[in-house]
Amino acid sequence: MPRPGSNLRSKARFASASDSAAGSGPADCGRPAMTMVMGRRRCTHWMVLLFCSLLLTFPSHGPRAAEAFVGAYGINYGRIANNIPSPDKVVALLRSSKLRNVKIYDADHSVLDAFRGTGLNLVIAVNNGLLKDFAANESAAMDWLNDNVKPYLPQTRIVGITVGNEVLGGDPSLAEPLVGAIKNVYNGLKKLHLQDKIELFSPHSEAVFATSYPPSACVFKEDVMVYMKPLLDFFSRIGSPFYVNAYPFLAYISDPEHIDINYALFQPNPGILDPNTSLHYDNMFDAQVDAAYAALQAAGYNDMEVRVAETGWASSGDQNEVGATVENARTYNFNLRKRLFLRKGTPLKPKTPVKAYIFALFNENSKPGPASEKHYGLFNADGRISYDIGYSGLSPSSAPSSLLSMKKMRAGGWIKHYLAAVILSIFFF
């Protein structure tokens, strides 16, 4: 950003020299020139005052109503690991990387404390183990909100709560309690007058769909629809988006012989043509998002927005997990980041920018399952980057105190006030 003052100060000196020259001649010749210069200066002063007033009315990053998702890019901060940085260091990493939308999988108080006053948008979670209790007891949901939400607002910017994760199409015993749990959490938010400030949603896996190819043919499974319909009815009423976990990586490793890896990685490829809509897709991510839109439309929810709760690519895996390499992970995440930053829609919904949370912030060494589960991180456990997609990672010299102070100044809006004061001092003193 150009430093204020130097050019303006030169112009001020030039104007002073002109004033002096205009006043050095005879009075009858100098007075009109002086009047003209003073008129110009008054005009300039009014322009500066207008500029400064506009500058000071720009919104700062102080306390304000929460936005559920700023921009299009977010990150999942999973912590199933015994070697990742402490939450306060994670906050420093997030801020230096300009990762503003963050989603966690619980409501850990050490994380909630670390996020106080940071301005970062945080989505917390009611995990699957609490669903039955929350569905049966509204008081249990209320107690949870009183413990994990109310004490932290507004200093910790909690903008969303996920209730359950990949429940439908997964554990059948949790399908019925899911809607009841969500309703009781919402009723608790209403009692706290937070229902318009905190978004509720429940992410779904691709397992809820009967088919997803071509995208326009996607529909929900019949056995899932029994529980999906009341959930969508409720989310439609309260204005919640439909969140899906979209993984081209998982689709690719399930059928590497028939899926072009370039199509999965946003690399140049012939793409596919949906025969029902004549829409062309040059990447699988967009196709998966539009498949979710098609399923919603087939179920009668034409106006519900689709967002991505998880997407990513593993940088390592088991021998049978074809494509789980550092190079492919870097390519996918680099191209995905580029695509999201364009804030464009999909072939089916070109005017609705896609928003997505990337999985994940760190490699998590304690995650169960195949080896790939431990290697989705954009960053290693020590805070260094796993591969280069434009982030710098943590290092002892990456956040000197002067830089952190400047960031705090920006977060508080001080830069704008300082700039306005400098400009005023140049012209009026």
mmCIF file of N, CA and C in Angstrom, residues 130-175:
data_model
loop_
_atom_site.group_PDB
_atom_site.id
_atom_site.type_symbol
_atom_site.label_atom_id
_atom_site.label_comp_id
_atom_site.label_asym_id
_atom_site.label_seq_id
_atom_site.Cartn_x
_atom_site.Cartn_y
_atom_site.Cartn_z
ATOM 1 N N LEU A 130 -23.885 -36.901 20.916
ATOM 2 C CA LEU A 130 -24.826 -36.112 21.722
ATOM 3 C C LEU A 130 -26.227 -36.065 21.125
ATOM 4 N N LEU A 131 -26.409 -36.591 19.926
ATOM 5 C CA LEU A 131 -27.672 -36.401 19.212
ATOM 6 C C LEU A 131 -28.865 -37.008 19.933
ATOM 7 N N LYS A 132 -28.742 -38.212 20.424
ATOM 8 C CA LYS A 132 -29.876 -38.875 21.076
ATOM 9 C C LYS A 132 -30.307 -38.115 22.325
ATOM 10 N N ASP A 133 -29.344 -37.685 23.107
ATOM 11 C CA ASP A 133 -29.651 -36.938 24.324
ATOM 12 C C ASP A 133 -30.304 -35.599 23.994
ATOM 13 N N PHE A 134 -29.791 -34.907 22.979
ATOM 14 C CA PHE A 134 -30.347 -33.606 22.587
ATOM 15 C C PHE A 134 -31.758 -33.752 22.032
ATOM 16 N N ALA A 135 -31.999 -34.844 21.300
ATOM 17 C CA ALA A 135 -33.332 -35.062 20.729
ATOM 18 C C ALA A 135 -34.356 -35.364 21.820
ATOM 19 N N ALA A 136 -33.923 -36.066 22.852
ATOM 20 C CA ALA A 136 -34.840 -36.475 23.919
ATOM 21 C C ALA A 136 -35.039 -35.389 24.966
ATOM 22 N N ASN A 137 -34.047 -34.494 25.113
ATOM 23 C CA ASN A 137 -34.101 -33.505 26.187
ATOM 24 C C ASN A 137 -33.713 -32.130 25.666
ATOM 25 N N GLU A 138 -34.697 -31.254 25.551
ATOM 26 C CA GLU A 138 -34.387 -29.891 25.123
ATOM 27 C C GLU A 138 -33.471 -29.204 26.125
ATOM 28 N N SER A 139 -33.580 -29.584 27.379
ATOM 29 C CA SER A 139 -32.729 -28.987 28.418
ATOM 30 C C SER A 139 -31.261 -29.326 28.205
ATOM 31 N N ALA A 140 -30.982 -30.520 27.644
ATOM 32 C CA ALA A 140 -29.588 -30.912 27.372
ATOM 33 C C ALA A 140 -28.985 -29.993 26.305
ATOM 34 N N ALA A 141 -29.783 -29.689 25.274
ATOM 35 C CA ALA A 141 -29.318 -28.768 24.231
ATOM 36 C C ALA A 141 -29.107 -27.370 24.812
ATOM 37 N N MET A 142 -30.030 -26.954 25.692
ATOM 38 C CA MET A 142 -29.911 -25.634 26.302
ATOM 39 C C MET A 142 -28.681 -25.551 27.192
ATOM 40 N N ASP A 143 -28.426 -26.601 27.958
ATOM 41 C CA ASP A 143 -27.228 -26.623 28.819
ATOM 42 C C ASP A 143 -25.967 -26.517 27.985
ATOM 43 N N TRP A 144 -25.942 -27.210 26.864
ATOM 44 C CA TRP A 144 -24.773 -27.188 25.988
ATOM 45 C C TRP A 144 -24.533 -25.773 25.456
ATOM 46 N N LEU A 145 -25.604 -25.103 25.042
ATOM 47 C CA LEU A 145 -25.478 -23.730 24.547
ATOM 48 C C LEU A 145 -25.009 -22.788 25.656
ATOM 49 N N ASN A 146 -25.513 -23.006 26.855
ATOM 50 C CA ASN A 146 -25.100 -22.160 27.988
ATOM 51 C C ASN A 146 -23.642 -22.374 28.369
ATOM 52 N N ASP A 147 -23.132 -23.565 28.108
ATOM 53 C CA ASP A 147 -21.733 -23.869 28.437
ATOM 54 C C ASP A 147 -20.764 -23.466 27.335
ATOM 55 N N ASN A 148 -21.202 -23.609 26.079
ATOM 56 C CA ASN A 148 -20.257 -23.520 24.967
ATOM 57 C C ASN A 148 -20.471 -22.353 24.007
ATOM 58 N N VAL A 149 -21.570 -21.647 24.141
ATOM 59 C CA VAL A 149 -21.860 -20.532 23.234
ATOM 60 C C VAL A 149 -22.030 -19.228 23.994
ATOM 61 N N LYS A 150 -22.996 -19.181 24.871
ATOM 62 C CA LYS A 150 -23.347 -17.940 25.567
ATOM 63 C C LYS A 150 -22.164 -17.253 26.254
ATOM 64 N N PRO A 151 -21.294 -17.995 26.998
ATOM 65 C CA PRO A 151 -20.203 -17.306 27.699
ATOM 66 C C PRO A 151 -19.141 -16.707 26.775
ATOM 67 N N TYR A 152 -19.116 -17.140 25.512
ATOM 68 C CA TYR A 152 -18.031 -16.732 24.619
ATOM 69 C C TYR A 152 -18.414 -15.594 23.673
ATOM 70 N N LEU A 153 -19.697 -15.362 23.520
ATOM 71 C CA LEU A 153 -20.135 -14.288 22.632
ATOM 72 C C LEU A 153 -20.109 -12.947 23.356
ATOM 73 N N PRO A 154 -19.794 -11.849 22.665
ATOM 74 C CA PRO A 154 -19.448 -11.776 21.232
ATOM 75 C C PRO A 154 -17.946 -11.830 20.965
ATOM 76 N N GLN A 155 -17.122 -11.962 22.031
ATOM 77 C CA GLN A 155 -15.670 -11.904 21.839
ATOM 78 C C GLN A 155 -15.186 -13.005 20.905
ATOM 79 N N THR A 156 -15.708 -14.221 21.083
ATOM 80 C CA THR A 156 -15.429 -15.303 20.137
ATOM 81 C C THR A 156 -16.563 -15.312 19.125
ATOM 82 N N ARG A 157 -16.221 -15.159 17.877
ATOM 83 C CA ARG A 157 -17.240 -14.990 16.840
ATOM 84 C C ARG A 157 -17.751 -16.343 16.376
ATOM 85 N N ILE A 158 -18.651 -16.913 17.162
ATOM 86 C CA ILE A 158 -19.277 -18.182 16.796
ATOM 87 C C ILE A 158 -20.402 -17.879 15.823
ATOM 88 N N VAL A 159 -20.243 -18.309 14.580
ATOM 89 C CA VAL A 159 -21.202 -17.964 13.536
ATOM 90 C C VAL A 159 -22.023 -19.158 13.065
ATOM 91 N N GLY A 160 -21.656 -20.352 13.502
ATOM 92 C CA GLY A 160 -22.387 -21.529 13.055
ATOM 93 C C GLY A 160 -22.213 -22.697 14.003
ATOM 94 N N ILE A 161 -23.183 -23.600 13.969
ATOM 95 C CA ILE A 161 -23.117 -24.847 14.737
ATOM 96 C C ILE A 161 -23.518 -25.987 13.812
ATOM 97 N N THR A 162 -22.642 -26.978 13.676
ATOM 98 C CA THR A 162 -23.032 -28.187 12.969
ATOM 99 C C THR A 162 -23.618 -29.156 13.989
ATOM 100 N N VAL A 163 -24.741 -29.739 13.637
ATOM 101 C CA VAL A 163 -25.383 -30.719 14.511
ATOM 102 C C VAL A 163 -25.292 -32.071 13.813
ATOM 103 N N GLY A 164 -24.374 -32.902 14.287
ATOM 104 C CA GLY A 164 -24.108 -34.179 13.637
ATOM 105 C C GLY A 164 -23.242 -34.008 12.411
ATOM 106 N N ASN A 165 -22.620 -35.096 11.990
ATOM 107 C CA ASN A 165 -21.772 -35.074 10.791
ATOM 108 C C ASN A 165 -21.930 -36.390 10.042
ATOM 109 N N GLU A 166 -22.361 -36.290 8.798
ATOM 110 C CA GLU A 166 -22.546 -37.464 7.931
ATOM 111 C C GLU A 166 -23.425 -38.512 8.607
ATOM 112 N N VAL A 167 -24.528 -38.067 9.188
ATOM 113 C CA VAL A 167 -25.427 -38.980 9.909
ATOM 114 C C VAL A 167 -26.271 -39.792 8.938
ATOM 115 N N LEU A 168 -27.010 -39.099 8.057
ATOM 116 C CA LEU A 168 -27.879 -39.802 7.117
ATOM 117 C C LEU A 168 -27.024 -40.533 6.077
ATOM 118 N N GLY A 169 -27.374 -41.770 5.843
ATOM 119 C CA GLY A 169 -26.549 -42.611 4.984
ATOM 120 C C GLY A 169 -25.422 -43.263 5.752
ATOM 121 N N GLY A 170 -25.332 -42.973 7.059
ATOM 122 C CA GLY A 170 -24.291 -43.545 7.914
ATOM 123 C C GLY A 170 -24.907 -44.419 8.990
ATOM 124 N N ASP A 171 -24.902 -43.938 10.243
ATOM 125 C CA ASP A 171 -25.428 -44.708 11.362
ATOM 126 C C ASP A 171 -26.953 -44.639 11.386
ATOM 127 N N PRO A 172 -27.656 -45.732 11.098
ATOM 128 C CA PRO A 172 -29.133 -45.705 11.051
ATOM 129 C C PRO A 172 -29.771 -45.333 12.387
ATOM 130 N N SER A 173 -29.101 -45.639 13.484
ATOM 131 C CA SER A 173 -29.688 -45.376 14.797
ATOM 132 C C SER A 173 -29.747 -43.878 15.116
ATOM 133 N N LEU A 174 -28.999 -43.075 14.360
ATOM 134 C CA LEU A 174 -28.970 -41.636 14.617
ATOM 135 C C LEU A 174 -29.844 -40.844 13.645
ATOM 136 N N ALA A 175 -30.380 -41.514 12.624
ATOM 137 C CA ALA A 175 -31.154 -40.812 11.594
ATOM 138 C C ALA A 175 -32.387 -40.139 12.173
#
